Tab-separated table of C-alpha atoms in Angstrom:
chain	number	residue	atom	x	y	z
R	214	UNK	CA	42.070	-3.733	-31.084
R	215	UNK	CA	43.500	-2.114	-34.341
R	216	UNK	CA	47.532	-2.152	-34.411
R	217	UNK	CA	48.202	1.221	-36.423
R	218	UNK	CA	51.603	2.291	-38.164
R	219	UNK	CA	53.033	5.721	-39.104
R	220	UNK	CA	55.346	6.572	-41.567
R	221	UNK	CA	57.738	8.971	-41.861
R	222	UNK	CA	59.632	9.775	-45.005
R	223	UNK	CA	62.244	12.782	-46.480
R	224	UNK	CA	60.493	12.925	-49.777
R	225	UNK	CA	61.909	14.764	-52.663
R	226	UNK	CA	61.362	15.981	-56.238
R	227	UNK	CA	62.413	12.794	-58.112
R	228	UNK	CA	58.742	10.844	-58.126
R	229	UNK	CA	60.575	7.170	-59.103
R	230	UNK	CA	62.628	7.437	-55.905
R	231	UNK	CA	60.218	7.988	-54.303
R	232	UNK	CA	57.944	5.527	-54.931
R	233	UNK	CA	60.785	2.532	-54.326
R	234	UNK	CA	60.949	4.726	-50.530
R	235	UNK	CA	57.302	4.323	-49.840
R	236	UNK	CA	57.726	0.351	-50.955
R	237	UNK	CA	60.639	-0.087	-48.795
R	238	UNK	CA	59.335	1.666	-45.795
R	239	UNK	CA	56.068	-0.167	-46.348
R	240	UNK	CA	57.570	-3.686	-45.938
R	241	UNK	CA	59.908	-2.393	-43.615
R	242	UNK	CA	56.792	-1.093	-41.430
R	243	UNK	CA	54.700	-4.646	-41.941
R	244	UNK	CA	57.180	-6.770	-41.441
R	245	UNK	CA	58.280	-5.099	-37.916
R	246	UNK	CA	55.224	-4.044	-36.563
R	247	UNK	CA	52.623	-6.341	-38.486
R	248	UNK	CA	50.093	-3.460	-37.685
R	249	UNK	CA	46.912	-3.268	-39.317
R	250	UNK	CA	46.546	-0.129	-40.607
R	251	UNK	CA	49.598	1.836	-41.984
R	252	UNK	CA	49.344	5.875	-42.486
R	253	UNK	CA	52.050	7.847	-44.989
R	254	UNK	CA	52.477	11.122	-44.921
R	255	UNK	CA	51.161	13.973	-47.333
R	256	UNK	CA	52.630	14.115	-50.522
R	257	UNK	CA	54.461	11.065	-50.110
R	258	UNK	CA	54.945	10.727	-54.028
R	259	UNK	CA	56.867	13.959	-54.853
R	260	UNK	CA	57.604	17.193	-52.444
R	261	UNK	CA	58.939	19.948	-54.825
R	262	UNK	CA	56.591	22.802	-54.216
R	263	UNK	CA	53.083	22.961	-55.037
R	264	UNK	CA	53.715	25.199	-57.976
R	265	UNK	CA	54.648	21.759	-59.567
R	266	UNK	CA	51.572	19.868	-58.849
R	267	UNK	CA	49.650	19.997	-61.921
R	268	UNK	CA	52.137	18.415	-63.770
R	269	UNK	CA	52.678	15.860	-61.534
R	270	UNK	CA	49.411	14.799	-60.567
R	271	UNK	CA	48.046	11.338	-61.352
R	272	UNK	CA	44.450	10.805	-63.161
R	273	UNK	CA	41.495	9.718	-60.540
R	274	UNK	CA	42.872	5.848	-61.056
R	275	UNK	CA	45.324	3.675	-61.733
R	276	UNK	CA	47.792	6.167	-61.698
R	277	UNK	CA	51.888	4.777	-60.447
R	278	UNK	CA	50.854	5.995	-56.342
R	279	UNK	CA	47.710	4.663	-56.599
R	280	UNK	CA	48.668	1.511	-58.218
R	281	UNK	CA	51.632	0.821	-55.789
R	282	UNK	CA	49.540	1.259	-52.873
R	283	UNK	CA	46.600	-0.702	-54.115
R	284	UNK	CA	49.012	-3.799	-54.584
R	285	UNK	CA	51.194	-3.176	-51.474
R	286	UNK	CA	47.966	-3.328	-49.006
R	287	UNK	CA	46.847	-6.506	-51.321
R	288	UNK	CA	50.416	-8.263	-50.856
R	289	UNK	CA	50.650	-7.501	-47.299
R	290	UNK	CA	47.100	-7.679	-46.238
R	291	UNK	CA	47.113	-4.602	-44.504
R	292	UNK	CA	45.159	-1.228	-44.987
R	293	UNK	CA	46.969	1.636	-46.097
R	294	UNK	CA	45.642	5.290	-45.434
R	295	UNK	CA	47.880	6.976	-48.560
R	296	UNK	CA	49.061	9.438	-46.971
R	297	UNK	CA	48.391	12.226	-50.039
R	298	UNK	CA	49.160	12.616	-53.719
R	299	UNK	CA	48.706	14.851	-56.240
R	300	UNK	CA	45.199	14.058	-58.357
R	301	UNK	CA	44.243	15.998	-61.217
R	302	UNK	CA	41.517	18.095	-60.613
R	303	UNK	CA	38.864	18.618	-63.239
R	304	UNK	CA	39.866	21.953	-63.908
R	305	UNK	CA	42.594	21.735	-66.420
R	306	UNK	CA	46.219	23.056	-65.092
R	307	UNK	CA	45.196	21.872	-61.773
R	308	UNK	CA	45.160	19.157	-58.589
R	309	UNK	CA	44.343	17.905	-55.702
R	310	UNK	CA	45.781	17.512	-52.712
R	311	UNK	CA	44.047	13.687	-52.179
R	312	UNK	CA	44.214	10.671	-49.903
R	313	UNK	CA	43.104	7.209	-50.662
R	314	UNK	CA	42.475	4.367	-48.826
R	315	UNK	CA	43.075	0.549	-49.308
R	316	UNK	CA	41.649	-2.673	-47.787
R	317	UNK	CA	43.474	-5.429	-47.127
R	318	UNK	CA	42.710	-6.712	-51.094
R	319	UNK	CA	44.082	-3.598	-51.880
R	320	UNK	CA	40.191	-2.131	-52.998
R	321	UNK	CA	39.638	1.570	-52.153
R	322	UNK	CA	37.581	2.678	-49.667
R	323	UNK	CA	38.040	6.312	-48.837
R	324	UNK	CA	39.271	9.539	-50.762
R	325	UNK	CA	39.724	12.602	-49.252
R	326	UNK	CA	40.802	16.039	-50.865
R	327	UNK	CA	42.321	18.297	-48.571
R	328	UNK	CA	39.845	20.897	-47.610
R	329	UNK	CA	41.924	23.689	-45.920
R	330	UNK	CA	44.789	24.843	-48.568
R	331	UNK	CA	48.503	26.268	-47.015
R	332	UNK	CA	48.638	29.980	-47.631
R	333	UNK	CA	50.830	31.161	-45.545
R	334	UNK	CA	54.139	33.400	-45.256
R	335	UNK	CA	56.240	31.989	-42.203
R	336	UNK	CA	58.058	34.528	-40.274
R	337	UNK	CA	61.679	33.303	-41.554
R	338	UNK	CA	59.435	34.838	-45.142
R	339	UNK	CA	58.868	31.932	-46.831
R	340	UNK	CA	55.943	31.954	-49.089
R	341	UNK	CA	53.801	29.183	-49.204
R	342	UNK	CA	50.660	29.459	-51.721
R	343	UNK	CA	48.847	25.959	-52.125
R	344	UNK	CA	45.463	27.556	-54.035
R	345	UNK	CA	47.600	28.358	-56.406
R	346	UNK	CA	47.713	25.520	-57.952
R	347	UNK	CA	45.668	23.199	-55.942
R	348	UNK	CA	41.839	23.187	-55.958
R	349	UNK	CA	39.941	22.462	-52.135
R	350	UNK	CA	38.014	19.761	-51.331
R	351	UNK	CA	34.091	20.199	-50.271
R	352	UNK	CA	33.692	16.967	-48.228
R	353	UNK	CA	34.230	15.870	-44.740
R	354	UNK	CA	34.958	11.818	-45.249
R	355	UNK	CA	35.386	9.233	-42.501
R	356	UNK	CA	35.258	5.503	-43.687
R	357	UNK	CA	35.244	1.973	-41.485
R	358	UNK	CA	38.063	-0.078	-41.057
R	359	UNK	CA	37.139	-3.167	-39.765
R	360	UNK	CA	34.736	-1.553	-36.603
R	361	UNK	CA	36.978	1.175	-36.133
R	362	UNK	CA	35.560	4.679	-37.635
R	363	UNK	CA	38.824	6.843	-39.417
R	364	UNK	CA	37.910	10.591	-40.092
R	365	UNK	CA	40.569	11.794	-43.197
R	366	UNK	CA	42.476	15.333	-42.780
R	367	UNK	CA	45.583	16.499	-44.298
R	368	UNK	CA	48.016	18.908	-42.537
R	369	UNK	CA	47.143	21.952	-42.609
R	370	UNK	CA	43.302	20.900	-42.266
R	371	UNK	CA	44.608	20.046	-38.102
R	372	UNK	CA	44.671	24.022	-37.572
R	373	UNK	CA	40.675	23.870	-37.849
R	374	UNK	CA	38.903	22.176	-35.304
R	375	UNK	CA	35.810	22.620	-36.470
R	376	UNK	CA	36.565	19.941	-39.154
R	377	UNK	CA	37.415	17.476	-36.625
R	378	UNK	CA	34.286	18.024	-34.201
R	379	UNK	CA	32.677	17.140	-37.755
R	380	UNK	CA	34.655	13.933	-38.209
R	381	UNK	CA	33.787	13.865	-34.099
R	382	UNK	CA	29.625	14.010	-34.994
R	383	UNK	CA	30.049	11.673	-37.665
R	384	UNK	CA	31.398	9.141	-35.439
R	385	UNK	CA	35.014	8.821	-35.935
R	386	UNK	CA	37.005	7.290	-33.461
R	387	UNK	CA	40.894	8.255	-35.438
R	388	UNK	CA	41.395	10.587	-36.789
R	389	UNK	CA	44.280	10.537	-39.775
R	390	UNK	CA	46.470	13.643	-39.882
R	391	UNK	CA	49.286	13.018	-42.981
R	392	UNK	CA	51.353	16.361	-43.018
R	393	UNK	CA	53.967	17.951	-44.444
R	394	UNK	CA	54.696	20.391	-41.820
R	395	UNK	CA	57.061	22.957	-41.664
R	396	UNK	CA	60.198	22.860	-39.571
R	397	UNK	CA	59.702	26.592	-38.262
R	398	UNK	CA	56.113	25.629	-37.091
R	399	UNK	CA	56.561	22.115	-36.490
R	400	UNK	CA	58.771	23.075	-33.617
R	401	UNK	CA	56.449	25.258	-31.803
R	402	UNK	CA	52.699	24.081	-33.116
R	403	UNK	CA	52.753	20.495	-34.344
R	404	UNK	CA	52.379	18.500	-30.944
R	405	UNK	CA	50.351	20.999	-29.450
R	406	UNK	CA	48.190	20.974	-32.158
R	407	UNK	CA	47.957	17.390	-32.447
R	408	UNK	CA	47.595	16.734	-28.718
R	409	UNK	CA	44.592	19.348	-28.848
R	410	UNK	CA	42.714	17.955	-31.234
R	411	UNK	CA	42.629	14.564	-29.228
R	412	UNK	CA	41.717	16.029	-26.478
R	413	UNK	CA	38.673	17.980	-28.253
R	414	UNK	CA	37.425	15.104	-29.841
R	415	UNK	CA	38.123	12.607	-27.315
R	416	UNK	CA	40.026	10.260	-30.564
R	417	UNK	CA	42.320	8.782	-31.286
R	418	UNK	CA	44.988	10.870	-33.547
R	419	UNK	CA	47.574	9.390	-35.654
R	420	UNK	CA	49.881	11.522	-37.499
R	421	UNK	CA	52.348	10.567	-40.228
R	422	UNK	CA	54.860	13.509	-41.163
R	423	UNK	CA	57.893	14.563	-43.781
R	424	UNK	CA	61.011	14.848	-42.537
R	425	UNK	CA	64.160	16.299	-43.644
R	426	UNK	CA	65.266	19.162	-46.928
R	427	UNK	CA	63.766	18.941	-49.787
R	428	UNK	CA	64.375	21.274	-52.777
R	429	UNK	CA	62.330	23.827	-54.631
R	430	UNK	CA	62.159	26.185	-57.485
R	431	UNK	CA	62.478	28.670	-54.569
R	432	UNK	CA	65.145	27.273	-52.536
R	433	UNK	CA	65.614	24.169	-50.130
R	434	UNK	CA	62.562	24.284	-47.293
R	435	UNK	CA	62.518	21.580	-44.095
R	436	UNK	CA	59.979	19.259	-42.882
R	437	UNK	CA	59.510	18.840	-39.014
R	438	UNK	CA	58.975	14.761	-38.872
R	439	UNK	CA	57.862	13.862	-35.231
R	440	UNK	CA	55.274	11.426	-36.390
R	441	UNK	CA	53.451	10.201	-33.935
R	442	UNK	CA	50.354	8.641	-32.287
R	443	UNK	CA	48.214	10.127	-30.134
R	444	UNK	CA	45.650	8.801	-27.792
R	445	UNK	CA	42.202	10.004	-26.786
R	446	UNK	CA	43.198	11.329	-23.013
R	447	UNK	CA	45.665	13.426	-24.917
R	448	UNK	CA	48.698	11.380	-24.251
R	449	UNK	CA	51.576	11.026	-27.179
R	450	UNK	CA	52.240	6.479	-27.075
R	451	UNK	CA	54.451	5.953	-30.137
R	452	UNK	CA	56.368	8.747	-31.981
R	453	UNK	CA	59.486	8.857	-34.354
R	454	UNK	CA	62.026	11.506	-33.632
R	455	UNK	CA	64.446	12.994	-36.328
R	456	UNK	CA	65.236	10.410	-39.400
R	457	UNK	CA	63.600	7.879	-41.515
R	458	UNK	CA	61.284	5.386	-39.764
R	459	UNK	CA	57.703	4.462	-38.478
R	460	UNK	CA	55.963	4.083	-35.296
R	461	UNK	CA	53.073	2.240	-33.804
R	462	UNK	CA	50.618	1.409	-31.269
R	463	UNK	CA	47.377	-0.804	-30.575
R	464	UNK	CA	44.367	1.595	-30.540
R	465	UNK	CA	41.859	0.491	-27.443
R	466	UNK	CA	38.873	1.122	-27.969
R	467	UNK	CA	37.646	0.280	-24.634
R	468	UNK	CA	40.358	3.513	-23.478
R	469	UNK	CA	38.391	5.558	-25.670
R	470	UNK	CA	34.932	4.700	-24.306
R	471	UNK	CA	36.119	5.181	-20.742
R	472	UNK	CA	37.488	8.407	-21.918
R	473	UNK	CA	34.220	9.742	-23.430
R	474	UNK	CA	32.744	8.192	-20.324
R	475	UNK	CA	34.830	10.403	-17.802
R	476	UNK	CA	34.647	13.338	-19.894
R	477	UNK	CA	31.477	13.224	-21.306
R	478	UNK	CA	32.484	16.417	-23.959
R	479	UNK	CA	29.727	15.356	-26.662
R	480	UNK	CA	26.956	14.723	-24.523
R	481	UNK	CA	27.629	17.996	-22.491
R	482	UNK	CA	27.894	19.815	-26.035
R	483	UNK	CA	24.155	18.800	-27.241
R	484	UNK	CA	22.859	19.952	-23.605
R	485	UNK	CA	24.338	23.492	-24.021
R	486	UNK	CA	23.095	23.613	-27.800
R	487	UNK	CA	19.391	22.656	-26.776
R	488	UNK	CA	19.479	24.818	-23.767
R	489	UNK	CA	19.862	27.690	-25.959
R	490	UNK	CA	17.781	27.264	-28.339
């Protein structure tokens, strides 16, 4: 039974700060929970506005995120899913929006570049333009922790479920959401969302958010927070609220199986796909 950990941070534009945060919340997180498997949210290293990206972002290794996390998860002996941070992209003047995964000897395991890029004008008119900047990623990526299949996504990736009945087919069993989510559709979309795409994939969902301001070249935007972990019937088990602070909650297995066994959604799929062939 994996114990896994969210973490929710207010992340800003000053990239040193930040990285003591993620450190402190880290031990914080391992010391109190002792989970297995810790999850930080998107952009965990520096939230400023993506139009800052490519001069923030870190080369494929060894950069200061990478490094921290890759010795954090080998001091503590826990896996970290790292959240995102800004990678340069091989396109010069540009990034990626990418998570990476550590072992418990701090080795990675996964990366994942955020497939689905936020371009979006909220109805309060705030512009959001991620391509801008930020190059997609092209692949779908689940990895093993230690029996238990983890399917990678990145905010606004959870608005397409067609991405996680992919990470469904290729046998993942949690399903990693680190986000950044607005406040305006936080309120009304995040759970909802979230909850859905359990349900869907009959998985477990774990979602690690930003909370709190945060400034940018065009004025101080909000992050939602409500981290929380969701499991496969649906059912929200650990969450944190408003503030700084982390969350967690063994993952059964054995609840998922019976789940899948109830509701039988994949099995039921392939029967309607053959039949109409």
């Amino acid at each position: 039974m994996l114990r896994a950990a969210v973490i929710q941070l207010n992340t800003r534009n000053d990239k040193p700060a930040n990285l003591a945060a993620i450190e402190a919340a880290v031990r914080a997180c391992a010391a109190r929970d002792r989970p297995d498997w810790i999850q930080l949210p998107e952009h965990c290293e520096w939230l400023g506005g993506s139009a800052g990206a490519p001069a923030i972002a870190e080369p494929y290794r060894d950069g200061a995120t990478w490094t921290l996390l890759s010795r954090l998860a080998r001091e503590l002996k826990v896996w970290i899913h790292g959240g995102s941070f800004y990678e340069q992209s091989d396109n010069p003047g540009r990034a990626y929006n990418t998570t990476v995964v550590f072992d418990r000897d701090g080795a990675e395991q996964a990366r994942y570049r955020k497939i689905h890029l936020f371009d979006v004008t909220t109805a309060d008119g705030a512009k959001f333009h991620e391509s801008a900047t930020v190059d997609p990623g092209k692949a779908i990526v689940t990895y093993d922790c230690e029996g238990v299949t983890v399917g990678c996504s990145i905010c606004y990736d959870v608005r397409f479920p067609e991405l996680f009945q992919q990470l469904m087919r290729q046998g993942a069993e949690l399903i990693a959401v680190p986000a950044a989510f607005t406040l305006l559709t936080g309120k009304d979309h995040w759970e909802v969302l979230l909850r859905s795409r359990a349900i869907e994939t009959e998985c477990w969902v774990a979602a690690a958010g930003q909370w709190g301001t945060y400034p940018t070249p065009g004025g101080e935007r909000q992050s939602f927070g409500q981290s929380m972990i969701v499991d496969p019937w649906g059912a929200v088990v650990a969450r944190v609220s408003d503030g700084l602070g982390s969350a967690s909650a063994a993952l059964d297995m054995d609840l998922l199986a019976k789940v899948r066994q109830q509701i039988p959604v994949a099995a039921n799929k392939a029967i309607r796909i053959e039949a109409s062939l």
